[in-house]
């Protein structure tokens, strides 16, 4: 909009600019003068009004005490000629008019809101002050007691009359300043723009294709320097033009034949895409160039990652980024891509060039392998657990039966010299029972009874009870939704193993006293949340051990979304989202 009214020529801009500067400066001066004059007149009016009210209160005192209301009326009529006076009156403490410059108001009671606001505090006050009226009141006091009020109203219109005269003179001064500045600007502009027009004429010839033309010197130091620099720049442009054409031809040939998707974005808009990128996105080049942004193709859950990487690249000056994200094709299909992004200069402006590699098939194959590894681990753990349960536990149980038999022989009167003491046998029995309990705990950890009767909540409670045998946690909150359709065994087992792994991490490293475990259904997703109040850590730092790696592998195998939120001293929250099975 400003381009429609602002002139294009420098000479006109100079004239108009100087005129505007004088207009603004003089306007500010006149406005400040008006403000100061207005403030002075308002303050002076207040002081005069309060002084008049105070004077009226002092003069009315003796008349009120002496009940001389005729004298009071004559006294107040003497104030009628006070400049700009609207009215003056004497009120009783009950707001009854006992004297007024307009005798018609005698005996009336002032019931308006302003009069009721006077109150009983005996001190002068301003009741009303606007652009038209100033109404003040002063107390009439006798022996420190309030016996009435002196009220005065002054018309304020005279203030704006005084200000109008200042405005008229101010406008005259502004016009004189603008005219003077415009004349000076015309003289300066004619001097400055003469050499510029010569440079413009040379530029027009160069633009039409005549690269042999050169700017002529104009006589002024700055303009001569500008002409010399212009000629040098033109020489460099001509020399670089051929090299640029060769580079662009090689670049396009390389990118067009590339086996990966390539794009260039500028001001968050695509300015170039190669054929492979069109195939990957499902969009035609005409639908992308100048119309779409890279963010439009990114899955909404990966947008924060893309924006964060962009901000870090801009703030740290890092030239290249490499990360994996989910992209949305034109047909709505979701693919996994590896993106390599670099900052470049394209058409003399900052831009971003990126290469896109579709890794969807590779990730699916990795997920299949991860799932196979996890299944193999589960089968091995199940086998070990069954061996512990079926063999070792049976042997220990047989030992207990044998010891019971020996003890019965002792109780029946057997030879005590050849048979062990009954109390010692009781101790052996207690040790074996403890071993059976420990073996049962280990077998449950290695091969949880996920397919035995009982819901997921009961199995989680049993796991927590088993792992918190030393009462390391003061409190453990468990909240599991009641699902209309029970979760399948694969999801339950994955949740069980992830919970087992995270509880192990908390016991080893977190020094936590409270743990919260929740399994909820939100829409078409199941969410497992494990939170503790431990020491916390920085998730971006590389950590030793395979605990979190095992958790990530299981989450990936279920095509779930895993988030770990933690910081030093703030505990940790692990959240896993998977599709409802």
XYZ file of C-alpha atoms in Angstrom:
581
model
C 0.000 0.000 0.000
C 2.844 2.428 0.813
C 4.291 1.905 -2.696
C 1.097 3.328 -4.225
C 1.609 6.706 -2.555
C 5.384 6.965 -2.172
C 7.076 8.420 -5.277
C 9.554 6.303 -7.231
C 12.054 9.022 -8.156
C 14.851 9.764 -5.671
C 14.593 13.507 -6.279
C 10.881 13.488 -5.445
C 11.518 11.209 -2.469
C 14.175 13.636 -1.186
C 11.823 16.622 -1.504
C 8.917 14.761 0.045
C 11.136 13.292 2.775
C 12.502 16.661 3.897
C 8.998 18.135 3.793
C 7.719 15.244 5.935
C 10.586 15.700 8.397
C 9.691 19.366 8.818
C 6.019 18.449 9.107
C 6.702 15.837 11.790
C 9.138 17.991 13.775
C 6.934 21.075 13.724
C 3.842 19.002 14.457
C 5.571 17.462 17.450
C 6.640 20.935 18.587
C 3.114 22.363 18.248
C 1.574 19.270 19.891
C 3.988 19.537 22.793
C 3.223 23.246 23.120
C -0.523 22.517 23.076
C -0.096 19.793 25.692
C 1.960 22.029 27.955
C -0.496 24.928 27.565
C -3.460 22.650 28.191
C -1.813 21.173 31.296
C -0.990 24.654 32.562
C -4.535 25.961 31.995
C -6.111 22.896 33.617
C -3.850 23.147 36.646
C -4.420 26.890 36.847
C -8.206 26.351 36.610
C -8.116 23.780 39.383
C -6.075 26.025 41.625
C -8.398 28.987 40.960
C -11.534 26.901 41.506
C -10.256 25.384 44.753
C -9.056 28.795 45.918
C -12.442 30.334 45.095
C -14.264 27.543 46.936
C -11.972 27.925 49.926
C -12.499 31.702 49.942
C -16.261 31.187 49.686
C -16.155 28.709 52.606
C -14.263 31.182 54.820
C -16.603 34.049 53.988
C -19.695 31.882 54.485
C -18.553 30.674 57.907
C -19.627 33.752 59.856
C -23.005 33.974 58.086
C -23.839 30.319 58.734
C -22.880 30.560 62.419
C -24.969 33.716 62.806
C -27.916 32.279 60.821
C -27.711 35.344 58.583
C -28.941 33.710 55.375
C -29.817 37.052 53.770
C -26.252 38.209 54.249
C -25.055 34.824 52.990
C -27.136 35.245 49.811
C -25.799 38.766 49.201
C -22.285 37.511 49.755
C -22.606 34.644 47.267
C -24.203 36.917 44.634
C -21.017 38.971 44.714
C -19.221 35.966 43.161
C -21.418 35.874 40.033
C -19.012 38.028 38.065
C -16.086 35.629 38.614
C -14.723 34.698 35.150
C -16.329 31.577 33.616
C -18.347 30.828 36.788
C -21.258 28.447 36.154
C -22.616 28.524 39.680
C -21.629 28.806 43.331
C -23.570 27.468 46.293
C -23.450 26.735 49.984
C -24.719 23.300 51.058
C -25.618 22.083 54.509
C -23.985 18.847 55.677
C -27.217 17.158 54.503
C -26.704 18.548 50.938
C -29.510 21.132 51.265
C -28.895 24.341 49.284
C -28.808 27.253 51.774
C -27.384 29.782 49.295
C -26.977 29.759 45.491
C -26.065 32.181 42.712
C -29.381 31.105 41.195
C -31.999 31.883 43.927
C -34.416 29.401 42.329
C -32.342 26.565 43.793
C -32.623 27.710 47.451
C -33.965 25.034 49.774
C -33.513 22.217 47.308
C -31.617 19.070 48.232
C -28.817 17.903 45.922
C -29.502 14.225 45.330
C -27.377 13.564 42.246
C -24.552 11.031 42.426
C -21.838 13.737 42.379
C -23.367 15.539 45.348
C -23.776 12.302 47.274
C -20.103 11.545 46.689
C -18.983 14.590 48.746
C -19.044 12.502 51.917
C -18.329 13.678 55.426
C -14.555 14.052 55.321
C -13.849 17.837 55.788
C -11.271 18.402 53.051
C -11.338 20.200 49.685
C -11.948 17.977 46.674
C -12.586 17.974 42.948
C -16.018 16.489 42.253
C -16.103 16.654 38.457
C -13.525 17.624 35.866
C -14.100 17.158 32.124
C -13.735 19.223 28.957
C -16.750 21.415 29.851
C -17.050 21.799 33.612
C -14.862 21.814 36.717
C -16.862 21.259 39.929
C -15.063 21.561 43.305
C -16.089 21.663 46.959
C -14.464 23.053 50.110
C -15.634 22.351 53.669
C -17.075 25.079 55.924
C -15.662 24.311 59.362
C -16.400 25.755 62.775
C -14.471 24.539 65.817
C -13.201 21.542 63.785
C -16.788 20.569 63.005
C -18.271 20.418 59.499
C -21.163 22.912 59.215
C -21.509 23.012 55.425
C -19.906 22.910 51.993
C -18.897 25.663 49.591
C -19.303 24.372 46.032
C -18.105 26.121 42.879
C -18.403 25.126 39.160
C -16.179 26.771 36.500
C -16.854 26.493 32.736
C -13.830 24.990 30.903
C -14.668 26.070 27.336
C -12.308 29.038 27.548
C -9.350 26.620 27.671
C -10.095 25.324 24.171
C -10.523 28.870 22.934
C -6.971 29.639 24.044
C -5.695 26.407 22.470
C -7.392 27.201 19.123
C -5.279 30.351 18.791
C -2.108 28.357 19.384
C -3.168 25.787 16.741
C -3.709 28.508 14.120
C -0.249 29.947 14.658
C 1.284 26.462 14.781
C -0.205 25.547 11.375
C 1.228 28.741 9.894
C 4.701 27.919 11.245
C 4.432 24.333 9.910
C 3.568 25.539 6.391
C 6.482 27.977 6.385
C 8.891 25.223 7.536
C 7.642 22.783 4.858
C 7.991 25.344 2.071
C 11.513 26.280 3.169
C 12.598 22.618 3.401
C 11.095 21.770 -0.017
C 13.050 24.564 -1.732
C 16.306 23.359 -0.179
C 15.490 19.741 -1.123
C 14.846 20.697 -4.767
C 18.296 22.279 -5.036
C 20.044 19.293 -3.362
C 18.072 16.699 -5.357
C 18.900 18.261 -8.709
C 22.590 18.144 -7.810
C 22.572 14.515 -6.602
C 20.412 12.772 -9.196
C 22.091 14.099 -12.345
C 24.888 11.496 -12.178
C 22.490 8.716 -11.146
C 20.432 9.183 -14.303
C 23.584 8.595 -16.363
C 24.213 5.336 -14.499
C 20.583 4.313 -15.090
C 20.954 4.924 -18.827
C 24.070 2.722 -18.908
C 22.278 -0.019 -16.919
C 19.378 -0.056 -19.379
C 21.727 -0.625 -22.296
C 23.473 -3.428 -20.412
C 20.116 -5.043 -19.600
C 19.195 -4.985 -23.290
C 22.279 -7.145 -24.004
C 25.069 -4.652 -24.643
C 27.677 -5.873 -22.157
C 30.351 -3.674 -23.706
C 28.864 -0.418 -22.405
C 30.471 1.187 -19.359
C 29.351 3.966 -17.010
C 30.888 7.446 -17.482
C 32.212 9.609 -14.658
C 29.924 12.447 -13.567
C 32.152 14.866 -11.669
C 31.122 14.172 -8.083
C 33.416 12.110 -5.849
C 30.811 9.615 -4.667
C 29.232 9.280 -8.130
C 32.638 8.776 -9.753
C 33.421 6.085 -7.179
C 30.045 4.449 -7.827
C 30.656 4.454 -11.612
C 34.113 2.871 -11.176
C 32.726 0.158 -8.874
C 29.846 -0.437 -11.278
C 32.264 -1.014 -14.171
C 34.381 -3.442 -12.135
C 31.303 -5.364 -11.068
C 30.150 -5.601 -14.688
C 33.539 -7.013 -15.718
C 33.283 -9.708 -13.021
C 29.689 -10.551 -13.994
C 30.628 -11.044 -17.620
C 33.578 -13.252 -16.599
C 31.507 -15.383 -14.212
C 28.438 -15.695 -16.406
C 29.884 -18.402 -18.636
C 31.255 -20.357 -15.652
C 27.835 -20.207 -13.968
C 26.076 -21.560 -17.038
C 28.503 -24.506 -17.196
C 28.012 -25.249 -13.472
C 24.214 -25.169 -13.733
C 24.270 -27.496 -16.723
C 26.442 -30.026 -14.853
C 24.306 -29.755 -11.705
C 21.027 -30.381 -13.523
C 22.483 -33.298 -15.448
C 23.737 -34.898 -12.224
C 20.535 -34.324 -10.238
C 18.139 -35.340 -13.014
C 19.918 -38.695 -13.355
C 20.241 -39.266 -9.589
C 18.650 -42.374 -8.059
C 17.508 -40.461 -4.921
C 14.979 -37.694 -4.559
C 16.445 -34.182 -4.607
C 14.731 -30.884 -3.829
C 15.681 -27.244 -3.302
C 13.569 -25.073 -0.968
C 13.740 -21.307 -0.603
C 11.612 -19.234 1.771
C 9.951 -22.546 2.809
C 8.755 -23.179 -0.786
C 9.973 -25.773 -3.274
C 11.865 -24.155 -6.158
C 13.181 -27.385 -7.681
C 12.426 -31.133 -7.493
C 13.887 -33.961 -9.570
C 11.873 -36.824 -11.139
C 12.670 -39.285 -8.316
C 11.267 -36.829 -5.745
C 8.067 -36.627 -7.810
C 7.780 -40.421 -7.679
C 8.479 -40.552 -3.935
C 5.931 -37.837 -3.027
C 3.308 -38.724 -5.609
C 3.020 -35.051 -6.607
C 3.755 -33.630 -10.030
C 6.402 -30.934 -10.333
C 3.747 -28.352 -11.180
C 1.962 -29.065 -7.877
C 5.126 -28.534 -5.830
C 7.154 -25.704 -7.344
C 6.258 -22.407 -5.683
C 3.134 -23.862 -4.051
C 4.057 -26.507 -1.465
C 6.443 -26.646 1.492
C 8.495 -29.542 2.814
C 6.459 -29.405 6.042
C 3.330 -30.316 4.056
C 4.815 -33.740 3.286
C 6.002 -34.490 6.845
C 3.966 -36.576 9.280
C 2.527 -34.375 12.036
C 4.333 -36.284 14.812
C 7.714 -35.665 13.104
C 7.136 -31.948 12.460
C 8.684 -30.900 15.830
C 11.841 -32.883 14.938
C 12.147 -31.174 11.548
C 11.554 -27.693 12.983
C 13.973 -28.298 15.890
C 16.716 -29.466 13.515
C 16.113 -26.419 11.312
C 16.338 -24.010 14.278
C 19.501 -25.685 15.590
C 21.074 -25.571 12.137
C 20.302 -21.868 11.819
C 21.460 -20.996 15.349
C 24.661 -23.080 15.390
C 25.662 -22.564 11.777
C 25.710 -26.323 11.157
C 25.647 -26.757 7.379
C 24.311 -30.332 7.114
C 21.669 -32.410 8.901
C 20.802 -36.088 8.548
C 17.757 -37.741 10.111
C 14.933 -40.221 9.504
C 11.258 -39.246 9.462
C 7.848 -40.278 8.173
C 6.542 -38.661 4.987
C 2.986 -38.558 3.645
C 2.520 -39.259 -0.049
C -0.167 -37.617 -2.151
C -2.334 -40.749 -1.846
C -2.090 -40.632 1.956
C 0.387 -43.507 2.259
C 3.085 -43.113 4.933
C 6.680 -43.904 4.007
C 9.907 -43.745 5.995
C 12.635 -41.613 4.437
C 16.201 -40.665 5.278
C 16.797 -36.949 4.711
C 20.155 -35.243 4.200
C 19.791 -31.442 4.273
C 22.398 -28.771 3.516
C 22.333 -24.989 3.283
C 23.327 -23.452 -0.075
C 23.016 -20.232 -2.062
C 20.568 -20.543 -4.946
C 19.869 -17.661 -7.340
C 21.909 -15.373 -5.069
C 19.724 -16.108 -2.018
C 19.959 -18.571 0.917
C 18.309 -21.918 0.225
C 18.194 -25.526 1.403
C 19.017 -28.571 -0.724
C 17.921 -32.007 0.444
C 18.237 -35.575 -0.745
C 15.510 -38.111 0.060
C 16.072 -41.878 0.320
C 13.030 -44.125 0.732
C 13.940 -46.625 3.483
C 10.444 -48.018 4.094
C 11.288 -51.508 2.841
C 14.548 -51.538 4.779
C 12.829 -50.584 8.038
C 10.121 -53.210 7.524
C 12.832 -55.803 7.044
C 14.614 -54.591 10.195
C 11.349 -54.778 12.124
C 10.799 -58.319 10.891
C 14.300 -59.293 12.015
C 13.864 -57.552 15.403
C 10.586 -59.374 15.936
C 12.212 -62.685 15.061
C 15.040 -61.992 17.550
C 12.563 -61.084 20.296
C 10.476 -64.204 19.606
C 13.616 -66.350 19.781
C 14.584 -64.738 23.100
C 11.117 -65.389 24.493
C 11.203 -69.042 23.434
C 14.623 -69.456 25.043
C 13.486 -67.798 28.279
C 10.330 -69.905 28.330
C 12.378 -73.069 27.915
C 14.761 -72.089 30.737
C 11.832 -71.210 32.979
C 10.127 -74.525 32.317
C 13.355 -76.379 33.033
C 13.685 -74.602 36.381
C 10.064 -75.288 37.191
C 9.831 -78.926 36.048
C 13.249 -80.217 37.124
C 14.925 -78.191 39.874
C 11.736 -77.422 41.739
C 10.657 -81.101 41.659
C 14.024 -82.202 43.026
C 13.780 -79.717 45.889
C 10.229 -80.838 46.607
C 11.436 -84.457 46.753
C 14.099 -83.392 49.224
C 11.449 -81.932 51.481
C 9.474 -85.199 51.382
C 12.601 -87.160 52.295
C 13.390 -84.852 55.207
C 9.809 -85.167 56.411
C 10.201 -88.959 56.355
C 13.439 -88.798 58.378
C 11.826 -86.479 60.877
C 8.922 -88.864 61.280
C 11.387 -91.666 62.039
C 12.921 -89.580 64.792
C 9.529 -88.787 66.230
C 8.706 -92.518 66.195
C 11.736 -93.371 68.361
C 14.505 -94.100 65.875
C 18.152 -94.245 66.903
C 19.124 -90.604 67.495
C 22.847 -91.377 67.162
C 22.521 -92.329 63.510
C 19.913 -89.830 62.465
C 20.258 -86.002 62.352
C 18.755 -83.772 65.020
C 15.093 -82.788 64.255
C 15.815 -79.071 64.752
C 18.640 -79.215 62.211
C 16.336 -80.978 59.774
C 13.779 -78.150 60.265
C 16.441 -75.637 59.313
C 17.303 -77.617 56.183
C 13.650 -77.706 55.261
C 13.371 -73.922 55.704
C 16.407 -73.371 53.470
C 14.983 -75.607 50.762
C 11.632 -73.784 50.942
C 13.428 -70.506 50.503
C 15.256 -71.913 47.491
C 11.958 -73.013 45.948
C 10.537 -69.495 46.451
C 13.568 -67.910 44.792
C 13.419 -70.367 41.885
C 9.732 -69.597 41.438
C 10.543 -65.876 41.320
C 13.281 -66.419 38.752
C 11.076 -68.650 36.615
C 8.333 -65.995 36.590
C 10.846 -63.379 35.471
C 12.249 -65.589 32.712
C 8.913 -67.021 31.544
C 5.969 -64.894 32.802
C 2.629 -66.645 32.908
C 1.055 -64.286 30.393
C -1.292 -66.954 29.073
C -2.463 -68.109 32.499
C -5.828 -66.856 33.854
C -5.842 -63.258 35.066
C -5.919 -59.822 33.441
C -2.986 -57.543 32.588
C -3.436 -55.547 35.796
C -2.984 -58.638 37.958
C 0.119 -59.685 36.049
C 1.640 -56.206 36.432
C 0.890 -56.269 40.184
C 2.595 -59.677 40.431
C 5.673 -58.411 38.552
C 5.978 -55.318 40.755
C 5.610 -57.425 43.899
C 8.328 -59.783 42.663
C 10.787 -57.024 41.718
C 10.077 -54.825 44.770
C 10.792 -57.633 47.212
C 13.306 -55.420 49.070
C 10.698 -52.600 49.355
C 12.926 -50.173 47.461
C 9.846 -48.219 46.380
C 7.743 -46.520 49.060
C 4.722 -46.439 46.752
C 3.819 -47.912 43.370
C 0.662 -46.606 41.628
C -0.803 -49.000 39.045
C -3.691 -47.940 36.813
C -4.823 -50.243 33.990
C -7.955 -49.590 31.927
C -10.588 -52.301 31.573
C -10.517 -53.157 27.870
C -13.679 -54.408 26.171
C -11.491 -56.733 24.092
C -8.462 -58.065 26.019
C -5.082 -57.157 24.579
C -3.543 -59.972 22.578
C -0.715 -61.989 24.085
C 1.961 -60.314 21.922
C 1.135 -56.803 23.170
C 0.790 -57.956 26.783
C 4.137 -59.745 26.632
C 5.832 -56.707 25.078
C 4.384 -54.391 27.772
C 5.448 -56.900 30.443
C 9.050 -57.049 29.154
C 9.325 -53.272 28.732
C 7.971 -52.735 32.254
C 10.389 -55.372 33.574
C 13.330 -53.691 31.818
C 12.398 -50.184 33.006
C 11.815 -51.279 36.616
C 15.275 -52.862 36.524
C 16.740 -49.547 35.284
C 14.924 -47.624 38.044
C 16.130 -50.025 40.753
C 19.728 -49.874 39.502
C 20.185 -46.199 38.698
C 17.309 -43.907 39.657
C 17.207 -44.014 43.506
C 13.447 -43.485 43.141
C 10.910 -43.838 45.962
C 7.691 -43.536 43.919
C 6.722 -45.219 40.661
C 3.560 -44.736 38.596
C 2.467 -47.318 35.973
C -0.497 -46.652 33.667
C -1.966 -48.552 30.707
C -4.703 -46.592 28.938
C -6.586 -46.629 25.675
C -6.818 -43.273 23.856
C -8.756 -43.490 20.612
C -7.171 -46.202 18.483
C -3.969 -46.356 20.533
C -2.825 -48.129 23.700
C -0.458 -46.102 25.889
C 1.980 -47.565 28.445
C 3.391 -44.916 30.807
C 6.091 -45.546 33.468
C 7.070 -42.563 35.619
C 9.450 -42.292 38.590
C 10.699 -39.515 40.897
C 14.345 -40.536 40.689
C 17.478 -38.589 39.884
C 16.732 -38.366 36.143
C 19.237 -38.013 33.301
C 19.860 -36.315 29.945
C 18.214 -38.502 27.245
C 20.477 -37.045 24.521
C 23.653 -38.370 26.156
C 24.948 -41.742 25.036
C 24.530 -44.279 27.841
C 26.180 -47.594 28.594
C 24.124 -50.784 28.791
C 21.374 -52.240 26.612
C 18.294 -51.573 28.766
C 16.847 -48.712 26.732
C 18.060 -50.342 23.504
C 16.000 -53.445 24.286
C 12.989 -51.247 25.014
C 13.422 -49.357 21.733
C 13.770 -52.634 19.810
C 10.507 -53.963 21.210
C 8.745 -50.651 20.501
C 10.017 -50.694 16.911
C 8.931 -54.300 16.447
C 5.364 -53.293 17.347
C 5.587 -50.177 15.109
C 5.019 -48.102 18.233
C 6.123 -44.585 19.198
C 8.500 -44.415 22.182
C 9.200 -41.182 24.061
C 11.564 -40.715 27.017
C 11.245 -37.431 28.927
C 13.807 -36.812 31.648
C 16.220 -34.258 33.030
C 18.673 -34.158 35.925
C 16.818 -34.144 39.241
C 13.358 -34.333 37.624
C 12.781 -38.087 37.373
C 11.937 -39.935 34.180
C 8.781 -40.736 32.196
C 8.746 -43.479 29.562
C 5.730 -43.441 27.236
C 4.934 -46.041 24.550
C 2.060 -45.689 22.046
C 1.013 -48.658 19.925
C -1.971 -49.270 17.709
C -4.954 -50.988 19.319
C -4.817 -54.665 18.387
